[in-house]
Short mmCIF file of C-alpha atoms in Angstrom, two decimals:
data_model
loop_
_atom_site.label_atom_id
_atom_site.label_comp_id
_atom_site.label_asym_id
_atom_site.label_seq_id
_atom_site.Cartn_x
_atom_site.Cartn_y
_atom_site.Cartn_z
CA MET A 1 -11.79 -15.12 14.66
CA HIS A 2 -13.49 -17.93 12.71
CA ALA A 3 -15.97 -18.47 15.54
CA GLU A 4 -16.97 -14.80 15.49
CA LEU A 5 -17.06 -14.11 11.76
CA GLY A 6 -17.26 -17.49 10.10
CA PRO A 7 -14.82 -18.51 7.38
CA ILE A 8 -12.95 -15.67 5.72
CA ASP A 9 -12.40 -16.35 2.03
CA ALA A 10 -10.59 -13.10 1.29
CA LEU A 11 -8.78 -10.50 3.35
CA VAL A 12 -8.24 -7.12 1.66
CA ASN A 13 -5.70 -4.89 3.40
CA ASN A 14 -6.45 -1.43 2.04
CA ALA A 15 -5.27 0.98 4.71
CA GLY A 16 -2.61 3.55 4.06
CA ALA A 17 -1.03 6.33 6.06
CA SER A 18 1.74 8.80 5.45
CA CYS A 19 3.19 11.73 7.31
CA PRO A 20 4.06 15.31 6.35
CA VAL A 21 7.83 14.87 6.83
CA MET A 22 9.22 13.00 3.84
CA ASN A 23 12.98 13.22 4.43
CA PRO A 24 14.39 10.64 6.89
CA LEU A 25 16.85 13.24 8.20
CA TYR A 26 14.00 15.13 9.86
CA LEU A 27 11.40 12.42 10.41
CA PRO A 28 10.19 12.30 14.04
CA GLU A 29 10.17 8.83 15.60
CA ASP A 30 6.45 8.94 16.40
CA GLN A 31 5.57 9.67 12.75
CA LEU A 32 7.82 6.84 11.57
CA MET A 33 6.20 4.35 13.94
CA SER A 34 2.68 5.48 13.03
CA VAL A 35 3.31 4.95 9.32
CA LEU A 36 4.90 1.53 9.92
CA GLU A 37 2.03 0.46 12.19
CA VAL A 38 -0.69 1.18 9.62
CA ASN A 39 1.10 0.19 6.42
CA LEU A 40 3.09 -2.86 7.50
CA ILE A 41 2.50 -4.15 11.01
CA ALA A 42 -1.31 -4.24 10.70
CA VAL A 43 -1.01 -6.27 7.47
CA PHE A 44 1.26 -8.76 9.22
CA ARG A 45 -1.10 -9.10 12.20
CA LEU A 46 -4.22 -9.53 10.07
CA ALA A 47 -2.55 -12.16 7.89
CA ARG A 48 -1.61 -14.13 11.00
CA LEU A 49 -5.25 -14.04 12.10
CA VAL A 50 -6.72 -15.43 8.88
CA LEU A 51 -3.99 -17.78 7.66
CA PRO A 52 -4.62 -20.75 9.99
CA ASP A 53 -8.26 -21.06 8.92
CA MET A 54 -7.44 -20.52 5.23
CA ILE A 55 -4.80 -23.26 5.39
CA GLU A 56 -7.15 -25.61 7.24
CA ARG A 57 -9.90 -25.05 4.64
CA GLY A 58 -7.50 -25.48 1.72
CA GLY A 59 -7.41 -21.95 0.40
CA GLY A 60 -8.19 -18.28 0.55
CA THR A 61 -6.88 -14.96 -0.65
CA ILE A 62 -4.92 -12.23 1.08
CA LEU A 63 -4.75 -9.08 -1.04
CA THR A 64 -2.82 -6.03 0.08
CA VAL A 65 -2.72 -2.60 -1.50
CA SER A 66 0.90 -1.48 -1.43
CA SER A 67 2.22 1.34 -3.64
CA LEU A 68 4.62 2.00 -6.50
CA ALA A 69 6.59 3.81 -3.78
CA ALA A 70 7.67 0.27 -2.82
CA VAL A 71 9.39 -0.07 -6.19
CA THR A 72 10.48 3.50 -6.93
CA PRO A 73 10.89 5.27 -3.58
CA ASN A 74 11.23 9.04 -3.55
CA LEU A 75 10.30 12.12 -1.55
CA LEU A 76 6.84 12.22 -3.10
CA GLY A 77 5.68 9.41 -0.81
CA GLY A 78 8.39 9.84 1.77
CA ALA A 79 10.95 7.59 3.40
CA ALA A 80 8.67 5.99 5.99
CA TYR A 81 5.81 5.36 3.55
CA GLY A 82 8.07 3.90 0.85
CA ALA A 83 9.89 1.66 3.33
CA ALA A 84 6.62 0.39 4.82
CA LYS A 85 5.11 -0.31 1.40
CA ALA A 86 8.31 -2.08 0.29
CA GLY A 87 8.14 -4.17 3.45
CA VAL A 88 4.54 -5.13 2.80
CA ARG A 89 5.37 -6.05 -0.80
CA ASN A 90 8.15 -8.29 0.49
CA PHE A 91 5.81 -9.84 3.08
CA MET A 92 3.16 -10.57 0.46
CA THR A 93 5.77 -12.26 -1.76
CA PHE A 94 6.82 -14.30 1.27
CA LEU A 95 3.19 -15.34 1.84
CA HIS A 96 2.84 -16.29 -1.83
CA ASN A 97 6.00 -18.38 -1.85
CA THR A 98 5.24 -20.04 1.50
CA PHE A 99 1.51 -20.76 1.37
CA ARG A 100 0.56 -21.16 -2.30
CA GLY A 101 0.94 -24.92 -1.86
CA ASP A 102 -1.83 -24.64 0.75
CA GLY A 103 -4.12 -22.92 -1.76
CA VAL A 104 -3.62 -19.44 -0.29
CA ARG A 105 -3.23 -16.68 -2.86
CA ALA A 106 -1.21 -13.62 -1.83
CA ILE A 107 -1.76 -10.64 -4.12
CA THR A 108 -0.14 -7.22 -4.04
CA VAL A 109 -1.70 -4.25 -5.81
CA LEU A 110 0.80 -1.46 -6.51
CA PRO A 111 -1.03 1.77 -7.32
CA GLY A 112 0.77 4.75 -8.72
CA GLU A 113 -0.19 8.26 -7.70
CA THR A 114 -3.87 8.04 -6.81
CA ASN A 115 -6.36 10.74 -5.90
CA THR A 116 -7.02 9.84 -2.26
CA PRO A 117 -7.14 11.84 0.98
CA ILE A 118 -3.53 10.83 1.72
CA LEU A 119 -2.51 13.55 -0.77
CA GLU A 120 -3.61 16.16 1.76
CA LYS A 121 -0.65 15.19 3.95
CA ARG A 122 1.81 16.17 1.26
CA PRO A 123 3.78 19.36 1.80
CA ALA A 124 2.11 20.82 -1.32
CA PRO A 125 -1.13 18.93 -2.08
CA PRO A 126 -1.87 18.65 -5.82
CA ALA A 127 -4.48 20.93 -7.38
CA ALA A 128 -7.90 19.59 -8.39
CA GLU A 129 -6.99 19.59 -12.10
CA THR A 130 -3.88 17.52 -11.37
CA ARG A 131 -5.87 15.09 -9.22
CA ALA A 132 -8.44 14.56 -11.98
CA ALA A 133 -5.71 13.09 -14.24
CA MET A 134 -4.45 10.72 -11.54
CA THR A 135 -5.56 7.16 -11.00
CA GLN A 136 -8.84 7.27 -9.08
CA PRO A 137 -9.86 5.05 -6.14
CA GLU A 138 -12.45 3.27 -8.30
CA ASP A 139 -9.65 2.26 -10.70
CA ILE A 140 -7.85 0.52 -7.85
CA ALA A 141 -11.13 -1.06 -6.70
CA GLU A 142 -11.66 -2.52 -10.18
CA ALA A 143 -8.17 -4.06 -10.10
CA ILE A 144 -8.95 -5.59 -6.70
CA VAL A 145 -12.25 -7.03 -7.94
CA MET A 146 -10.50 -8.41 -11.03
CA ALA A 147 -7.82 -10.13 -8.90
CA LEU A 148 -10.36 -11.59 -6.49
CA SER A 149 -12.57 -12.77 -9.38
CA LEU A 150 -9.94 -15.06 -10.86
CA PRO A 151 -10.52 -18.77 -10.33
CA ALA A 152 -8.76 -20.20 -7.26
CA ARG A 153 -6.25 -21.92 -9.57
CA ALA A 154 -4.95 -18.53 -10.79
CA CYS A 155 -3.15 -15.80 -8.87
CA ALA A 156 -2.32 -12.33 -10.16
CA GLN A 157 0.60 -12.04 -7.74
CA GLU A 158 1.29 -8.35 -8.46
CA ILE A 159 -0.83 -5.77 -10.23
CA ILE A 160 0.47 -2.30 -11.10
CA VAL A 161 -2.18 0.37 -11.65
CA CYS A 162 -0.86 3.79 -12.61
CA PRO A 163 -2.01 6.93 -14.42
CA THR A 164 -1.86 6.74 -18.19
CA ARG A 165 -0.35 10.23 -18.26
CA GLN A 166 2.35 10.55 -15.65
CA ARG A 167 2.80 14.08 -14.33
CA ASP A 168 6.17 15.71 -13.61
CA PRO A 169 6.55 15.74 -9.80
CA SER A 170 9.94 17.51 -9.73
CA ALA A 171 8.61 20.70 -8.08
CA ASP A 172 6.91 18.62 -5.36
CA LEU A 173 10.09 16.62 -4.80
CA ALA A 174 12.23 19.73 -4.41
CA PHE A 175 9.78 21.21 -1.90
CA ALA A 176 9.42 17.97 0.09
CA ARG A 177 13.17 17.68 0.58
CA SER A 178 13.31 20.35 3.27
CA ILE A 179 10.02 19.80 5.13
CA GLY A 180 10.77 19.11 8.77
CA ALA A 181 14.28 20.54 8.58
CA PRO A 182 15.33 22.99 11.26
CA ASN A 183 14.20 26.48 10.22
CA SER A 184 12.07 25.16 7.35
CA GLN A 185 8.80 26.85 6.51
CA LYS A 186 5.64 25.10 5.48
#
């Protein structure tokens, strides 16, 4: 990779995928694997690609956008999404603990509910007014820039970015519980 792209100082893993079935009781295997592939396995593979060169050069940064679903899993994000984001948080902590002595910073950004296209996959996508009060993509981008802007001697290992005013998701959670169940209606 180094020969093709030159030295990579920072890798930002910012992909995310969910699926419409939130409850593990009804989650099809193909949807589970798709969510794991994008949210966890790709992060692992990309880190393996850049780490050797970062270690050889004495430093670099791997930043991954996870989710608060990694910390507080529920039906809003779904079982597969929450598990994948928890796995990636664990992996980033592993990278931090293992490679910080080599000058490699591993940073995890944990956004709360954010107005992104992934919301369209929810059983009941939030209304425009609700989305306007959520954390916006540019808020997450600013947190990423802030983390990457720190001097190499400093590492913001985890950054939580969430809406100032948290909405009540109880109606969404109740609805999401049955999606994918036999005889359920969407």
